[in-house]
Tab-separated table of C-alpha atoms in Angstrom:
chain	number	residue	atom	x	y	z
A	1	UNK	CA	-15.526	-10.587	21.264
A	2	UNK	CA	-16.359	-6.927	20.946
A	3	UNK	CA	-13.805	-4.124	19.994
A	4	UNK	CA	-11.430	-6.899	19.540
A	5	UNK	CA	-7.018	-5.351	19.327
A	6	UNK	CA	-4.985	-7.719	17.327
A	7	UNK	CA	-1.109	-7.317	16.826
A	8	UNK	CA	1.842	-9.267	16.302
A	9	UNK	CA	5.290	-7.909	17.857
A	10	UNK	CA	7.421	-6.558	15.228
A	11	UNK	CA	5.244	-5.248	13.332
A	12	UNK	CA	3.981	-1.477	13.711
A	13	UNK	CA	0.210	-1.845	13.008
A	14	UNK	CA	-3.226	-2.962	14.651
A	15	UNK	CA	-5.868	-4.266	14.626
A	16	UNK	CA	-8.586	-2.206	15.558
A	17	UNK	CA	-12.340	-2.512	16.051
A	18	UNK	CA	-12.828	-6.320	15.256
A	19	UNK	CA	-16.197	-8.319	15.968
A	20	UNK	CA	-16.626	-11.833	15.213
A	21	UNK	CA	-15.376	-15.059	17.553
A	22	UNK	CA	-12.977	-16.197	18.238
A	23	UNK	CA	-13.265	-20.702	19.406
A	24	UNK	CA	-10.412	-22.319	21.104
A	25	UNK	CA	-10.709	-26.077	21.051
A	26	UNK	CA	-8.137	-28.580	22.030
A	27	UNK	CA	-5.048	-26.513	20.887
A	28	UNK	CA	-6.825	-25.227	18.514
A	29	UNK	CA	-8.115	-21.460	17.947
A	30	UNK	CA	-9.670	-20.145	15.089
A	31	UNK	CA	-11.280	-15.977	14.764
A	32	UNK	CA	-13.558	-15.324	12.700
A	33	UNK	CA	-13.758	-11.062	12.771
A	34	UNK	CA	-16.846	-8.294	10.802
A	35	UNK	CA	-15.316	-5.435	10.596
A	36	UNK	CA	-12.844	-3.473	11.947
A	37	UNK	CA	-10.332	-1.010	11.563
A	38	UNK	CA	-6.350	-0.804	10.546
A	39	UNK	CA	-4.897	2.499	11.069
A	40	UNK	CA	-2.035	3.770	9.290
A	41	UNK	CA	0.558	6.565	10.421
A	42	UNK	CA	-1.849	9.277	11.166
A	43	UNK	CA	-4.243	8.888	8.251
A	44	UNK	CA	-7.139	7.048	8.836
A	45	UNK	CA	-5.758	3.522	7.326
A	46	UNK	CA	-8.260	0.672	6.171
A	47	UNK	CA	-11.518	-0.690	7.142
A	48	UNK	CA	-11.370	-4.745	8.029
A	49	UNK	CA	-14.330	-5.758	5.911
A	50	UNK	CA	-13.715	-9.496	7.334
A	51	UNK	CA	-10.328	-10.517	8.884
A	52	UNK	CA	-9.612	-14.495	9.857
A	53	UNK	CA	-7.076	-15.977	12.029
A	54	UNK	CA	-6.202	-19.579	12.765
A	55	UNK	CA	-3.041	-20.575	14.997
A	56	UNK	CA	-4.320	-24.646	13.823
A	57	UNK	CA	-1.329	-25.534	16.665
A	58	UNK	CA	-1.460	-23.810	19.581
A	59	UNK	CA	2.390	-24.309	22.050
A	60	UNK	CA	6.147	-24.254	21.102
A	61	UNK	CA	6.415	-22.792	17.606
A	62	UNK	CA	2.814	-21.831	17.244
A	63	UNK	CA	2.162	-19.578	13.635
A	64	UNK	CA	-0.583	-18.272	13.156
A	65	UNK	CA	-2.488	-18.223	10.070
A	66	UNK	CA	-3.387	-14.705	9.103
A	67	UNK	CA	-6.258	-13.574	6.496
A	68	UNK	CA	-8.154	-10.314	5.699
A	69	UNK	CA	-9.874	-7.986	3.166
A	70	UNK	CA	-9.516	-4.481	3.455
A	71	UNK	CA	-10.406	-1.207	1.491
A	72	UNK	CA	-9.023	1.957	1.992
A	73	UNK	CA	-7.531	5.057	0.057
A	74	UNK	CA	-4.501	4.360	-2.460
A	75	UNK	CA	-2.419	6.927	-0.287
A	76	UNK	CA	-2.815	4.523	3.499
A	77	UNK	CA	-1.005	1.852	0.695
A	78	UNK	CA	1.357	3.979	0.921
A	79	UNK	CA	2.192	4.484	4.147
A	80	UNK	CA	1.936	1.269	5.368
A	81	UNK	CA	4.222	0.148	3.169
A	82	UNK	CA	6.609	2.293	4.284
A	83	UNK	CA	6.842	1.295	7.592
A	84	UNK	CA	6.358	-2.464	6.953
A	85	UNK	CA	9.184	-1.150	4.595
A	86	UNK	CA	7.828	-3.783	2.366
A	87	UNK	CA	11.100	-3.582	0.105
A	88	UNK	CA	9.469	-4.491	-3.058
A	89	UNK	CA	8.943	-0.660	-2.501
A	90	UNK	CA	12.102	0.841	-2.166
A	91	UNK	CA	12.011	1.201	-6.736
A	92	UNK	CA	9.133	3.274	-6.558
A	93	UNK	CA	10.017	7.043	-4.879
A	94	UNK	CA	5.969	8.044	-4.129
A	95	UNK	CA	4.867	9.678	-1.067
A	96	UNK	CA	1.068	9.048	0.528
A	97	UNK	CA	0.294	12.264	-1.132
A	98	UNK	CA	1.605	11.895	-4.685
A	99	UNK	CA	-1.246	9.275	-5.322
A	100	UNK	CA	-5.527	8.713	-5.404
A	101	UNK	CA	-7.203	6.114	-5.792
A	102	UNK	CA	-8.821	3.314	-4.183
A	103	UNK	CA	-7.502	0.137	-3.097
A	104	UNK	CA	-9.725	-2.854	-2.400
A	105	UNK	CA	-7.545	-6.165	-0.875
A	106	UNK	CA	-7.278	-10.095	-0.717
A	107	UNK	CA	-4.075	-9.736	2.062
A	108	UNK	CA	-2.734	-12.910	3.854
A	109	UNK	CA	-0.002	-14.322	6.009
A	110	UNK	CA	2.022	-16.881	7.743
A	111	UNK	CA	4.054	-16.391	10.059
A	112	UNK	CA	5.865	-17.218	13.740
A	113	UNK	CA	4.611	-16.585	17.378
A	114	UNK	CA	6.742	-15.397	19.883
A	115	UNK	CA	9.654	-12.392	20.620
A	116	UNK	CA	11.613	-11.594	17.635
A	117	UNK	CA	9.634	-12.038	14.759
A	118	UNK	CA	11.379	-10.756	11.777
A	119	UNK	CA	9.783	-9.865	7.826
A	120	UNK	CA	11.591	-12.723	6.452
A	121	UNK	CA	10.716	-14.601	8.501
A	122	UNK	CA	6.681	-14.322	7.664
A	123	UNK	CA	5.149	-14.926	4.264
A	124	UNK	CA	3.213	-12.360	2.685
A	125	UNK	CA	1.353	-12.143	-0.231
A	126	UNK	CA	-1.584	-9.339	-1.466
A	127	UNK	CA	-4.050	-9.074	-3.877
A	128	UNK	CA	-5.479	-5.897	-4.085
A	129	UNK	CA	-7.373	-4.372	-6.976
A	130	UNK	CA	-7.196	-0.499	-7.601
A	131	UNK	CA	-9.561	2.175	-8.800
A	132	UNK	CA	-9.444	4.695	-10.636
A	133	UNK	CA	-5.368	4.698	-9.813
A	134	UNK	CA	-3.260	7.941	-10.197
A	135	UNK	CA	0.059	9.425	-9.545
A	136	UNK	CA	1.556	12.833	-9.707
A	137	UNK	CA	5.012	11.476	-10.001
A	138	UNK	CA	6.185	8.899	-12.048
A	139	UNK	CA	5.589	5.198	-10.599
A	140	UNK	CA	8.498	2.630	-12.688
A	141	UNK	CA	8.307	5.478	-15.685
A	142	UNK	CA	4.693	6.199	-15.962
A	143	UNK	CA	2.611	9.107	-14.906
A	144	UNK	CA	-0.461	6.734	-14.321
A	145	UNK	CA	-4.242	8.692	-14.395
A	146	UNK	CA	-7.403	7.204	-13.351
A	147	UNK	CA	-6.684	3.539	-14.182
A	148	UNK	CA	-8.263	0.355	-12.648
A	149	UNK	CA	-4.856	-1.405	-11.687
A	150	UNK	CA	-4.322	-5.677	-10.139
A	151	UNK	CA	-1.729	-5.165	-7.990
A	152	UNK	CA	-0.652	-9.129	-6.748
A	153	UNK	CA	2.431	-8.472	-4.295
A	154	UNK	CA	4.915	-10.855	-1.196
A	155	UNK	CA	7.499	-10.408	-0.217
A	156	UNK	CA	9.948	-11.793	-3.098
A	157	UNK	CA	8.143	-9.397	-6.223
A	158	UNK	CA	5.583	-7.213	-7.515
A	159	UNK	CA	3.176	-8.310	-11.091
A	160	UNK	CA	1.132	-5.336	-11.410
């Protein structure tokens, strides 16, 4: 598959320019991709270095397991958190232009397939490494400058 676009109902974003291999065997679907782009807002978004989509059994009640490795600017993370309405990010009053640095992250999600799926029905986690991170406004009461951090987050909590 070349230049595939992957999206899920209810998510305000879609992975684009995905190149890879799709295998359908019996009622299973596996897709492995190398390269791609995840645009966020009006900015550049993220480069997808690799991604996997697995649907262990297609049909009614099917769930997809998605994993991806992404890289990009820290400002894109702020935009993405806003677009996805991630509650954990509500505690931080930060705009994309308030942060500097880059991020490399592993992202995992399990989601039911079909229309009307909400974020509450999805389980997801992100393991992000921030490099040379900085902020011009306090985050958690602290200004950050040239920091290298690991941030783990899921639907219930953020840990740094």
